[in-house]
Short mmCIF file of C-alpha atoms in Angstrom, two decimals:
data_model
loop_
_atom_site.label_atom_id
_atom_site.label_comp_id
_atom_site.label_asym_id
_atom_site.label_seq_id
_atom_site.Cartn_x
_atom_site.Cartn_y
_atom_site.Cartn_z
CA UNK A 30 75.18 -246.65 92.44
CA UNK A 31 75.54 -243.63 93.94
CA UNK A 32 73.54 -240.40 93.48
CA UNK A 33 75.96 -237.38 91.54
CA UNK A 34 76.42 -234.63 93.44
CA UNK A 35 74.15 -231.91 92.09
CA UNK A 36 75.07 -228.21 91.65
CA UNK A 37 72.12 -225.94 91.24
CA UNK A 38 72.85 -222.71 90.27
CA UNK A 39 70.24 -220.03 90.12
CA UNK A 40 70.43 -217.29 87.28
CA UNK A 41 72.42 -217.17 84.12
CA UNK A 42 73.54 -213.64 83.80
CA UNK A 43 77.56 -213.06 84.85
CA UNK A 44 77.75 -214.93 88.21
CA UNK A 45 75.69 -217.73 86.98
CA UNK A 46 77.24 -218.45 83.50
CA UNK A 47 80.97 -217.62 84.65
CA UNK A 48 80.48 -219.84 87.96
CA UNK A 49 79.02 -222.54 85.47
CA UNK A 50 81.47 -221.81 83.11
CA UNK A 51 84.65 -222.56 85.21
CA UNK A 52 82.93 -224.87 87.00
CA UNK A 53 82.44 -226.91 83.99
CA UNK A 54 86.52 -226.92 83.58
CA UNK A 55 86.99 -227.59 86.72
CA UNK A 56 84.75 -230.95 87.42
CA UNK A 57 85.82 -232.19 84.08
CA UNK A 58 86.41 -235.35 85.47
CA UNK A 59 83.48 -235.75 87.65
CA UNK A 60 81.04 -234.80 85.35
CA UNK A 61 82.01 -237.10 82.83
CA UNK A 62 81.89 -239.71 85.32
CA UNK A 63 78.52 -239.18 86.23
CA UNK A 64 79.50 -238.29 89.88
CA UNK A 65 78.72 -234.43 89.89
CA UNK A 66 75.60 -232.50 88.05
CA UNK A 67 75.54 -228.74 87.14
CA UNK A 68 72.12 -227.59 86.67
CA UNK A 69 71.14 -223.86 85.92
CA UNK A 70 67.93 -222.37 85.78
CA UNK A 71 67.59 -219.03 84.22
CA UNK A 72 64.58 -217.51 82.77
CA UNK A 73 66.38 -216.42 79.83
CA UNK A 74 68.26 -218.85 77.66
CA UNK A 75 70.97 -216.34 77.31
CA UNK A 76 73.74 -213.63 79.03
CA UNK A 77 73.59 -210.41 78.48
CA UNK A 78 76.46 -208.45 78.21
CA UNK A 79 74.60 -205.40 79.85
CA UNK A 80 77.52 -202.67 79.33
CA UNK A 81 76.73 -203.12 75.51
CA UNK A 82 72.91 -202.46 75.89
CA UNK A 83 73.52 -198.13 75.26
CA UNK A 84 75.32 -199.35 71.85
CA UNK A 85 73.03 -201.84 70.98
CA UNK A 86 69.98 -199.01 71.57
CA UNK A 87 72.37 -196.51 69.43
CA UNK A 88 73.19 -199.71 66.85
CA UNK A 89 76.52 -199.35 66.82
CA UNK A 90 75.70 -203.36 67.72
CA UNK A 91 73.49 -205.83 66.71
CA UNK A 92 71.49 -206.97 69.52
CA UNK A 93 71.96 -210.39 68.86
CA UNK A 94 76.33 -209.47 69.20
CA UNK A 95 74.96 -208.55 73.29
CA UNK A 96 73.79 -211.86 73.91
CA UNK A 97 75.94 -215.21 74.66
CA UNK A 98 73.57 -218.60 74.11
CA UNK A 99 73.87 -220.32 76.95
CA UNK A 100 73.45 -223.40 75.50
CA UNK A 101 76.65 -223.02 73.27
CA UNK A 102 78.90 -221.74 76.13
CA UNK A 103 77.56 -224.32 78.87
CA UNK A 104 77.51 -227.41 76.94
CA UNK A 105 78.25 -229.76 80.08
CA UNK A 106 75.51 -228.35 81.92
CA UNK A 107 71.71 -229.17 82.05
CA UNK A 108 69.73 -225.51 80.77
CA UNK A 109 66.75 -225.17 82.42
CA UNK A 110 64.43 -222.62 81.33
CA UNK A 111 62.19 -221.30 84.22
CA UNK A 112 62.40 -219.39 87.61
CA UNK A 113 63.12 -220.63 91.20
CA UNK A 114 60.14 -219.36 93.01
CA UNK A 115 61.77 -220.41 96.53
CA UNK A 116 64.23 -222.27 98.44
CA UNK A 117 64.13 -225.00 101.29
CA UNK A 118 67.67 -225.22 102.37
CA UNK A 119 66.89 -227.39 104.86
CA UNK A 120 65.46 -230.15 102.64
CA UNK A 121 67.90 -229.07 99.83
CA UNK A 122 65.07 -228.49 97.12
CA UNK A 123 63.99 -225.49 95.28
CA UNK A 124 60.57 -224.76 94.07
CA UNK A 125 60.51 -223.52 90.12
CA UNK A 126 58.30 -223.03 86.96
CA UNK A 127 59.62 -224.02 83.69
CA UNK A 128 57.67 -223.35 80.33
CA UNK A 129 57.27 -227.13 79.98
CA UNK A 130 55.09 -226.87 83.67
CA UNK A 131 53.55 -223.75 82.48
CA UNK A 132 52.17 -225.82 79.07
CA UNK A 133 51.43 -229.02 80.98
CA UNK A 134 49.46 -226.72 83.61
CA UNK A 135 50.96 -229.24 86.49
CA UNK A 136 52.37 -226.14 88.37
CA UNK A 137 56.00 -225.79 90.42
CA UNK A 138 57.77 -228.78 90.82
CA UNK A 139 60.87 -229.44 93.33
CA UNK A 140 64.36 -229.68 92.42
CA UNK A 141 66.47 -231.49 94.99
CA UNK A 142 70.21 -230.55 95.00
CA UNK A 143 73.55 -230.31 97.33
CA UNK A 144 75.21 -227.39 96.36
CA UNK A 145 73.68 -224.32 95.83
CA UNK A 146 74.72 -221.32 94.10
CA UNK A 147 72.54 -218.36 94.34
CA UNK A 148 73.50 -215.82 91.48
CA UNK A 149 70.01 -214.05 90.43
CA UNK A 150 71.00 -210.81 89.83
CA UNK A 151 68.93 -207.72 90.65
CA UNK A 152 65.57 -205.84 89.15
CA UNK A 153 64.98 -202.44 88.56
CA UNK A 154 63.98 -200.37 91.76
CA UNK A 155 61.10 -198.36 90.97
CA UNK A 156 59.43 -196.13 93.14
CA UNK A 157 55.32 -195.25 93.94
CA UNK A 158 55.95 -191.89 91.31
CA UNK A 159 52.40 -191.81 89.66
CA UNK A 160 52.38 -192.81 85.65
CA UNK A 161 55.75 -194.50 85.85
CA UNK A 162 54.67 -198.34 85.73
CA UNK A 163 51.97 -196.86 82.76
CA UNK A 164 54.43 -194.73 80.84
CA UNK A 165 58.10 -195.33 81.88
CA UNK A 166 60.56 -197.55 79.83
CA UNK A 167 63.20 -199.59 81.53
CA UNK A 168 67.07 -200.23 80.02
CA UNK A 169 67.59 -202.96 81.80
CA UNK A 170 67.53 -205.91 79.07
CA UNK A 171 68.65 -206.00 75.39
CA UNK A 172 64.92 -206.31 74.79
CA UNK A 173 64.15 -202.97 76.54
CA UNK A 174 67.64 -201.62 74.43
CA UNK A 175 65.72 -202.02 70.68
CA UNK A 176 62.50 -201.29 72.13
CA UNK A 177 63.95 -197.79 72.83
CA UNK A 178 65.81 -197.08 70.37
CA UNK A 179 62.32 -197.99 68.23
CA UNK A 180 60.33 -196.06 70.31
CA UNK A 181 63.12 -192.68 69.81
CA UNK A 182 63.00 -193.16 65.85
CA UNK A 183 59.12 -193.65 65.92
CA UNK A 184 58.80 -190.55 68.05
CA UNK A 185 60.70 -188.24 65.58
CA UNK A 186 58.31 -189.83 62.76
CA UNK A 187 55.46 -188.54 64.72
CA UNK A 188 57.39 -184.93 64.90
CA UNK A 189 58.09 -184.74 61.40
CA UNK A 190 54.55 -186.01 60.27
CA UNK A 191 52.25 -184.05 63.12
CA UNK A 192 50.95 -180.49 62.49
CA UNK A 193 50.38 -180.29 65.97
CA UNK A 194 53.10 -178.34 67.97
CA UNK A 195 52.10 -179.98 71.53
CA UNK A 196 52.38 -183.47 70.36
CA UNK A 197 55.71 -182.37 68.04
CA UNK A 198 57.58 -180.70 71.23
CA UNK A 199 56.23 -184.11 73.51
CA UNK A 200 57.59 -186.62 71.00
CA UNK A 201 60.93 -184.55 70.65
CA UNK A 202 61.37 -184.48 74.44
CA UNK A 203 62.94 -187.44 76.01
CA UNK A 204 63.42 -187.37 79.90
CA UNK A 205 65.91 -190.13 81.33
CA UNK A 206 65.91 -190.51 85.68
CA UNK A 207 69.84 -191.98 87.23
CA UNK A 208 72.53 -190.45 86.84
CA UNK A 209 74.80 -193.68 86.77
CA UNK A 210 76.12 -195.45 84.16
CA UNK A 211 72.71 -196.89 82.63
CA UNK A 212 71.42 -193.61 82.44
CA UNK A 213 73.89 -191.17 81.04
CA UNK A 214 75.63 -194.24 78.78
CA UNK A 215 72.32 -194.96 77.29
CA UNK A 216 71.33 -190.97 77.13
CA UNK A 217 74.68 -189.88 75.59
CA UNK A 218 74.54 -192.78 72.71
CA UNK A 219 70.51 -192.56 71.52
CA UNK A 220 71.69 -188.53 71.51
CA UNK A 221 74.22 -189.12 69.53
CA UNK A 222 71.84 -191.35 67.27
CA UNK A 223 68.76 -189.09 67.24
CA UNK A 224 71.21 -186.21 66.08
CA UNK A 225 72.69 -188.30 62.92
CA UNK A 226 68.88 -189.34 61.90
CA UNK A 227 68.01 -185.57 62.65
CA UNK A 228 69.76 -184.95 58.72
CA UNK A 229 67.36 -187.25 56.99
CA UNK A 230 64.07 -185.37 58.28
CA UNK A 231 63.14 -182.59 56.06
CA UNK A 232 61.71 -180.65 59.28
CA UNK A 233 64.12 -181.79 62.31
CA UNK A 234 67.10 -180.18 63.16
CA UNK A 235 69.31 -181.56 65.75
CA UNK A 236 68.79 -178.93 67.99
CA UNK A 237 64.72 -179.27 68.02
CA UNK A 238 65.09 -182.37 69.95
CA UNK A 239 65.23 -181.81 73.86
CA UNK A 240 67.38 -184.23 76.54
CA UNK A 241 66.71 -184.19 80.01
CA UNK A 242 68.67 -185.94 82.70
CA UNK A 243 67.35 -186.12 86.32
CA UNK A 244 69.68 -187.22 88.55
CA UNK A 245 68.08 -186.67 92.47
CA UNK A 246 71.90 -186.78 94.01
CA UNK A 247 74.40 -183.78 93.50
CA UNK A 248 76.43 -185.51 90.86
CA UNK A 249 76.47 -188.24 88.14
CA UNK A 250 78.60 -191.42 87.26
CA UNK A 251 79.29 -191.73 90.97
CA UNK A 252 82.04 -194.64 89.85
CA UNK A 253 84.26 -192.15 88.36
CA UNK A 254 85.95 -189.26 90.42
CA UNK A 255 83.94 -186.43 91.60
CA UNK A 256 86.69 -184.44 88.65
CA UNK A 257 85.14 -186.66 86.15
CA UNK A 258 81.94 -186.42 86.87
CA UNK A 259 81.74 -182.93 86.47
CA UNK A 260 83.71 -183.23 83.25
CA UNK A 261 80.97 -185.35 82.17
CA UNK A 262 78.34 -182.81 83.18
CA UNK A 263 80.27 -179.97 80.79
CA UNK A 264 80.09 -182.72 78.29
CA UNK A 265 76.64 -183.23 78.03
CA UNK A 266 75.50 -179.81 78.78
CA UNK A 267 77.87 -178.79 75.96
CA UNK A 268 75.30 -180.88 73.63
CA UNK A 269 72.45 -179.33 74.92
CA UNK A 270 71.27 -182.15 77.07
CA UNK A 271 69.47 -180.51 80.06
CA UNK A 272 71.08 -181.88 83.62
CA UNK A 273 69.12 -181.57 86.45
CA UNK A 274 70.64 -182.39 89.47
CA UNK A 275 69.31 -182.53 93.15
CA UNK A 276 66.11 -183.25 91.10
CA UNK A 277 63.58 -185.85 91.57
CA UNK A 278 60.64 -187.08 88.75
CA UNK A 279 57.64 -186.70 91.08
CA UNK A 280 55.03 -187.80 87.95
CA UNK A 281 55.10 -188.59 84.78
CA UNK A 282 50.36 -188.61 84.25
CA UNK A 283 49.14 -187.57 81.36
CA UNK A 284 52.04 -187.94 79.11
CA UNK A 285 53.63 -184.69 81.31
CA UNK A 286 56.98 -185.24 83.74
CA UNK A 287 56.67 -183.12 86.68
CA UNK A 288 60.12 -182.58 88.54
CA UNK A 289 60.47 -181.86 92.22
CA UNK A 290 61.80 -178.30 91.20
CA UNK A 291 58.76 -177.95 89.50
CA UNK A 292 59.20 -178.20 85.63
CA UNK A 293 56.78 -179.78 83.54
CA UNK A 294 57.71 -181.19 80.52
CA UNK A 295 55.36 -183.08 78.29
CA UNK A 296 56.66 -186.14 77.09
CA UNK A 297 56.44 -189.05 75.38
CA UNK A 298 59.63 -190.50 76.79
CA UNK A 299 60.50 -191.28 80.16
CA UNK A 300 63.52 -194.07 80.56
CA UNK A 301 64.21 -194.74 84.21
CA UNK A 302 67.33 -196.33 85.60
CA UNK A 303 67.58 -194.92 88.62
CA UNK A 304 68.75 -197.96 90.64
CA UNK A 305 68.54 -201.79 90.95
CA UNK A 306 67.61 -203.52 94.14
CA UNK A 307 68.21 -207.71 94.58
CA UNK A 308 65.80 -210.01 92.74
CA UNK A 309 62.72 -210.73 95.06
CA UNK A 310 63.90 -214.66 94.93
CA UNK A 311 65.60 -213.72 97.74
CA UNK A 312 62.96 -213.29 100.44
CA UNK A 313 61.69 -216.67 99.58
CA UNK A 314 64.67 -218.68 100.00
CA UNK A 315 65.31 -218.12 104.10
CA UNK A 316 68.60 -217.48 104.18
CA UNK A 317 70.35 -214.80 106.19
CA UNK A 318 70.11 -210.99 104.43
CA UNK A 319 71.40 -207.54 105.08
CA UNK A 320 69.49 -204.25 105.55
CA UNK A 321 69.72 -204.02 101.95
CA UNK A 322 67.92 -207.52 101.32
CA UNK A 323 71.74 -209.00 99.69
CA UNK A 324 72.42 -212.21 100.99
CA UNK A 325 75.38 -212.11 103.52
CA UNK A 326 78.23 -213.86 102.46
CA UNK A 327 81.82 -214.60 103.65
CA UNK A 328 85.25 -213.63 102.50
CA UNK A 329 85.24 -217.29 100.77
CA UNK A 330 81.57 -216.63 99.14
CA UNK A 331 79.71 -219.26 101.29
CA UNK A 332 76.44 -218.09 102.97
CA UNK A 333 77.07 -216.51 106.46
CA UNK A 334 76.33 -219.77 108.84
CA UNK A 335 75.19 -221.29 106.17
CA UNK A 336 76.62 -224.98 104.44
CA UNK A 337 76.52 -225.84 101.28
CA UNK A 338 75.15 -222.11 100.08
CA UNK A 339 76.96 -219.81 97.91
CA UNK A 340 76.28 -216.44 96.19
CA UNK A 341 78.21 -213.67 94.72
CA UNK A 342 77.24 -210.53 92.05
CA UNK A 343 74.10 -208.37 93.17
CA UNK A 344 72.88 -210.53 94.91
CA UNK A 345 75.31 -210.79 97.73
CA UNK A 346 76.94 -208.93 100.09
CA UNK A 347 80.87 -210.07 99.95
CA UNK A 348 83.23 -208.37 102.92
CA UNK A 349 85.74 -206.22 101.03
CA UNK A 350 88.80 -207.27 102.44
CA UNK A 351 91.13 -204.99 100.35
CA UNK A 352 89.78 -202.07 101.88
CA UNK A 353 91.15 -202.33 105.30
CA UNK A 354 87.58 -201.07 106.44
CA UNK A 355 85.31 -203.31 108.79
CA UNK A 356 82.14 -203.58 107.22
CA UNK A 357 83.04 -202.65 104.03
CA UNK A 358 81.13 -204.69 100.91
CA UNK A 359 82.03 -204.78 97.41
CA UNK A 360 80.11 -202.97 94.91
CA UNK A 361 77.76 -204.73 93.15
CA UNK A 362 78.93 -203.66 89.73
CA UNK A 363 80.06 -206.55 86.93
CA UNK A 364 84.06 -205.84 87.72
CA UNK A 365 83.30 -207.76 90.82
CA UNK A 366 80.47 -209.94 89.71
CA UNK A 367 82.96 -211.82 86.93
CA UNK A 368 86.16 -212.09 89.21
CA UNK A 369 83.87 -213.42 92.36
CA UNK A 370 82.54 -216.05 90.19
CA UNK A 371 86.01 -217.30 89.61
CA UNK A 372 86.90 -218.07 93.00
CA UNK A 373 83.19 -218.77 93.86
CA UNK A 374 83.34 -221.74 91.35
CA UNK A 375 87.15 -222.77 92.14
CA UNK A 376 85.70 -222.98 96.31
CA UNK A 377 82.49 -225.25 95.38
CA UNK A 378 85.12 -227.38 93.89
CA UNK A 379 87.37 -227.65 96.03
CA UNK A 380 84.45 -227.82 98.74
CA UNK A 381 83.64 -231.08 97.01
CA UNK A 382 87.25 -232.70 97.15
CA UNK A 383 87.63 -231.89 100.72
CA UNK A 384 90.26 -228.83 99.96
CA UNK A 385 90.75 -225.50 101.19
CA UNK A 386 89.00 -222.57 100.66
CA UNK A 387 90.37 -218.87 99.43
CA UNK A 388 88.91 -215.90 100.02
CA UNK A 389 87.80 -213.18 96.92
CA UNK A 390 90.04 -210.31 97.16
CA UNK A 391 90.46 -207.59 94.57
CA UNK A 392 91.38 -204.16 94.78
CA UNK A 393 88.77 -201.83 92.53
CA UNK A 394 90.96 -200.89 89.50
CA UNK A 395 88.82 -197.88 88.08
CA UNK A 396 85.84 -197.24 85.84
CA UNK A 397 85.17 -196.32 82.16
CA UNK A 398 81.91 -194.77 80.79
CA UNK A 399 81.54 -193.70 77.14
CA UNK A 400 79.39 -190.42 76.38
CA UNK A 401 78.64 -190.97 72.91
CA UNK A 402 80.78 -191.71 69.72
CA UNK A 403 84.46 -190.68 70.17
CA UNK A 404 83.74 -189.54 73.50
CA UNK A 405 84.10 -190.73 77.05
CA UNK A 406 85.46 -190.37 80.78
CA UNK A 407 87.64 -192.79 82.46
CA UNK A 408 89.31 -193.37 86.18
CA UNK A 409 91.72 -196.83 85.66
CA UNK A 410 94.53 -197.32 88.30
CA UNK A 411 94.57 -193.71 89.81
CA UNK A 412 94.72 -192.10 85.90
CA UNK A 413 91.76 -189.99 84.72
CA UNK A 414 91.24 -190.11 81.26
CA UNK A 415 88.65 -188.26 79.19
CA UNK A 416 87.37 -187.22 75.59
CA UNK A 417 88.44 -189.82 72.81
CA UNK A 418 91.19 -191.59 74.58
CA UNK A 419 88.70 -192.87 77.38
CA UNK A 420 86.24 -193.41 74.54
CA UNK A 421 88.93 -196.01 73.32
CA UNK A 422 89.61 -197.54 76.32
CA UNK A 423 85.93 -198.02 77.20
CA UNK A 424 85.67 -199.82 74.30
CA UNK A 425 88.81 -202.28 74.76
CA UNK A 426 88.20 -202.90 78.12
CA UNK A 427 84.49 -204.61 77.10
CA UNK A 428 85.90 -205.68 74.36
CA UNK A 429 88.40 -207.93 76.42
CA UNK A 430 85.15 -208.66 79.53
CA UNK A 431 82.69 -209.78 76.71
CA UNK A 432 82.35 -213.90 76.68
CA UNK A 433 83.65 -216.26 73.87
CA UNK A 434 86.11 -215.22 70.95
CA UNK A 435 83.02 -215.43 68.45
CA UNK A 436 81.56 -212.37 70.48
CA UNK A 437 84.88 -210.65 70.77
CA UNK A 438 85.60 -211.24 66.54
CA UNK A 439 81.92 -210.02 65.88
CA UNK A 440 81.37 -207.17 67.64
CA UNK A 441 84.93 -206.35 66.26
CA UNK A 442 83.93 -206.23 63.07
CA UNK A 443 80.79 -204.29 63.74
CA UNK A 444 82.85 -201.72 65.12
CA UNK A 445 84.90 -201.57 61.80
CA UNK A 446 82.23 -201.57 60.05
CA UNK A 447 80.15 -199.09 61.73
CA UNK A 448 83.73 -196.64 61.11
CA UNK A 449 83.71 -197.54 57.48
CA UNK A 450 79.70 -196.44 56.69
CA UNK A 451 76.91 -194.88 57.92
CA UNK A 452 74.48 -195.21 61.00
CA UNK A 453 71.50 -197.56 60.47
CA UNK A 454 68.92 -195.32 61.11
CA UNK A 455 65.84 -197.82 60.42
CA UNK A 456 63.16 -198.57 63.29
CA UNK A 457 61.93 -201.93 63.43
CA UNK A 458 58.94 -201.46 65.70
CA UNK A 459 56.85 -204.34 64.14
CA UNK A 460 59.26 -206.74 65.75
CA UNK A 461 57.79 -205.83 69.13
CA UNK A 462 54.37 -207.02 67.69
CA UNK A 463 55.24 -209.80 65.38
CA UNK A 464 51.38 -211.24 64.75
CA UNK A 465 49.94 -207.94 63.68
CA UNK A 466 50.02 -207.85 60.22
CA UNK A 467 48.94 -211.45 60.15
CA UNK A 468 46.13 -210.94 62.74
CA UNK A 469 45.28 -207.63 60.03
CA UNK A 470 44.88 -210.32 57.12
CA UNK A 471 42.98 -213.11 59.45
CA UNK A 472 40.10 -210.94 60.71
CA UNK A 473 36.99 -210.65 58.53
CA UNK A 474 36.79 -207.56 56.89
CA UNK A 475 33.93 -205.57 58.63
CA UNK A 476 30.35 -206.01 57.57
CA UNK A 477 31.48 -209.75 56.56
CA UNK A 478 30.08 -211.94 60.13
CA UNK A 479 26.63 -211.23 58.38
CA UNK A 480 27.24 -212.61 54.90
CA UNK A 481 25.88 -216.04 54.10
CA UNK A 482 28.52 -218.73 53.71
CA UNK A 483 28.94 -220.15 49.91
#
């Protein structure tokens, strides 16, 4: 009895579950016959649908509505739960933890395999800026998302409660570094949200809170037209929000963020997204990189020189063949990262049945940003768009990328909802620290390690 081939795919965000996903329909036959495998390790048991992550923070949608369970959505394919420390091509194996090794305390074990598909996404790129890794917050995850939009609401509790004016001007200063879309999506929406909770506070006006964007290029959203970009820049600064651009964060010690233009502004806020760089997997699997440390792929999403070695998303650079430029790579931005993974899963198949390959081709079509409720820029198929309409299309163009109908119908209805009542404007903080109260209750009241036992 022969061995089934075995498909090890590494990551579960877009490449990894949409690769997985297709790949699934397309080996129907196989894997029920036992003669292929599809095997994903992730170290999150769940996709997140990251554009959602500024309206989960503003909770226009419930974090749980970001999220696809793997599980569900990849029900032919073996979950593992872990991380891929490194890569043997050569021997076909990869190296990983899994929480069941980290409980039995065995260590990494090796994963033999035939096909592998390399799809681990990126990290965020920080840089040596003294006080970030103490003080900054990432908006990376949908984790980091509610943690923010906690720590935003907790901070204006401190305002309205403090009789201090230093620590009420820090906590209603929030400084966020990248002008992309992270950055001024995730800005513009907790904005919008701190100035709707600004009503219930008997002592905050919407006007005492303070916005900062730092943005070290000369414009932001650099995926929209330059004409759009500045649009977005009269948008914000027609809210107040304070953009600084050609500006670096140089520190952020002591609770103050210095700016290479030299402003300080004391702060109990700083959110950086300026940048991603490839996941540091990559380094430790041997296979030919770029200057940028992306794997380099071919037109047909096999490793350069490499067998039996795929990758796609942010984690590879693909030749962009529609842009009649040598050289040229496609953006790593999820447009890409979702059509890639079609063709990168339809190749490994037909790889396996001895058929040709294509090559990924796809001309960008545009971008869409939102800048808060009703409001937005947009640059689809040579048309620029702004205000409410590319607001609306923002939100129907997710609404048509995000996985499974039960997402689409629930985050539907969240929108409805959210346009029939008010803003939530509760912070759940204690979910960040779930034991506490119970730890409280556990310890011996003080004074009591002395007393005799009855």
């Amino acid at each position: 009895m022969t061995e089934p081939a075995r498909i090890l795919v590494v990551g579960g965000g877009y490449v990894g579950m949409y690769t997985a996903l297709r790949l699934q329909r397309q080996l129907r036959a196989e894997l029920r016959s036992g003669a292929a495998e599809i095997v994903v390790v992730t170290p999150e048991p769940y996709m997140t649908y990251q554009p959602f992550l500024p309206e989960a923070a503003a909770g226009s949608i419930s974090p749980r509505h970001v999220v696809v369970p793997l599980r569900r959505v990849l029900d032919r394919c073996r979950i593992l739960i872990g991380e891929v420390l490194s890569v043997d091509h050569a021997k076909r194996t990869a190296t990983l933890s899994t929480l069941a090794t980290d409980e039995e305390g065995t260590g990494p074990v090796e994963l033999a395999y035939d096909e592998l598909v390399l799809a681990p996404g990126s990290v965020s790129r920080t840089l040596p800026v003294p006080g970030l890794a103490e003080h900054g917050i990432g908006f990376k995850t949908v984790e980091e998302a509610i943690g923010l939009r906690n720590h935003v609401i907790e901070q204006m509790d401190i305002a309205s409660s403090t009789r201090d004016p230093a620590i009420r001007d820090a906590a209603l200063t929030f400084v966020f570094v990248g002008g992309g879309y992270a950055g001024v999506e995730a800005l513009a929406e907790l904005e919008d949200m701190a100035r709707y909770t600004a009503r219930y506070y008997h002592n905050i006006k919407p006007g005492d809170l303070r916005w900062v964007l730092v943005e070290a290029s000369d414009r932001i959203l650099p995926e929209v037209s330059e004409t759009m970009g500045r649009y977005a820049v009269r948008e914000l600064r027609g809210r107040n929000v304070d953009v600084r651009l050609g500006t670096r964060l140089d520190s952020c010690e002591d609770r103050t963020a210095v700016l290479s233009d030299g402003t300080r502004l004391p702060t109990r806020t700083v959110v950086w997204t300026a940048g991603v760089r490839p996941a540091p997997l990559l380094a430790a699997t041997g296979l030919p990189l770029n200057e940028r440390g992306r794997i380099r792929c071919t037109a047909r999403l096999s490793v350069e020189g490499v067998d039996h070695a795929w990758a796609a998303g942010d984690a590879a650079a693909v030749p962009d063949v529609t842009s009649g430029e040598p050289g040229r790579e496609c953006a790593p931005n999820a447009q890409h990262a979702v059509r890639q993974a079609r063709v990168l899963a339809d190749n490994i198949a037909a790889s396996l049945r001895g058929q040709p390959l294509e090559e990924y081709a796809h001309a960008y079509a545009g971008s869409v940003a939102s800048l808060g409720l009703h409001k937005g820029v947009a640059h689809v198929y040579g048309r620029k768009l702004k205000g409410y309409p590319a607001w609306l299309m923002h939100r129907a163009y997710h609404l048509s990328r995000v996985p499974t109908f039960n997402r689409k119908a629930r985050v539907l209805a969240e929108w409805t909802l959210s346009g029939l009542f008010k803003r939530e404007i509760v912070s759940l903080g204690s979910l960040e620290h779930p034991r506490a109260e119970f730890e409280l209750a556990a310890s011996p009241p003080p004074g009591d390690d002395d007393k005799p036992s009855s």
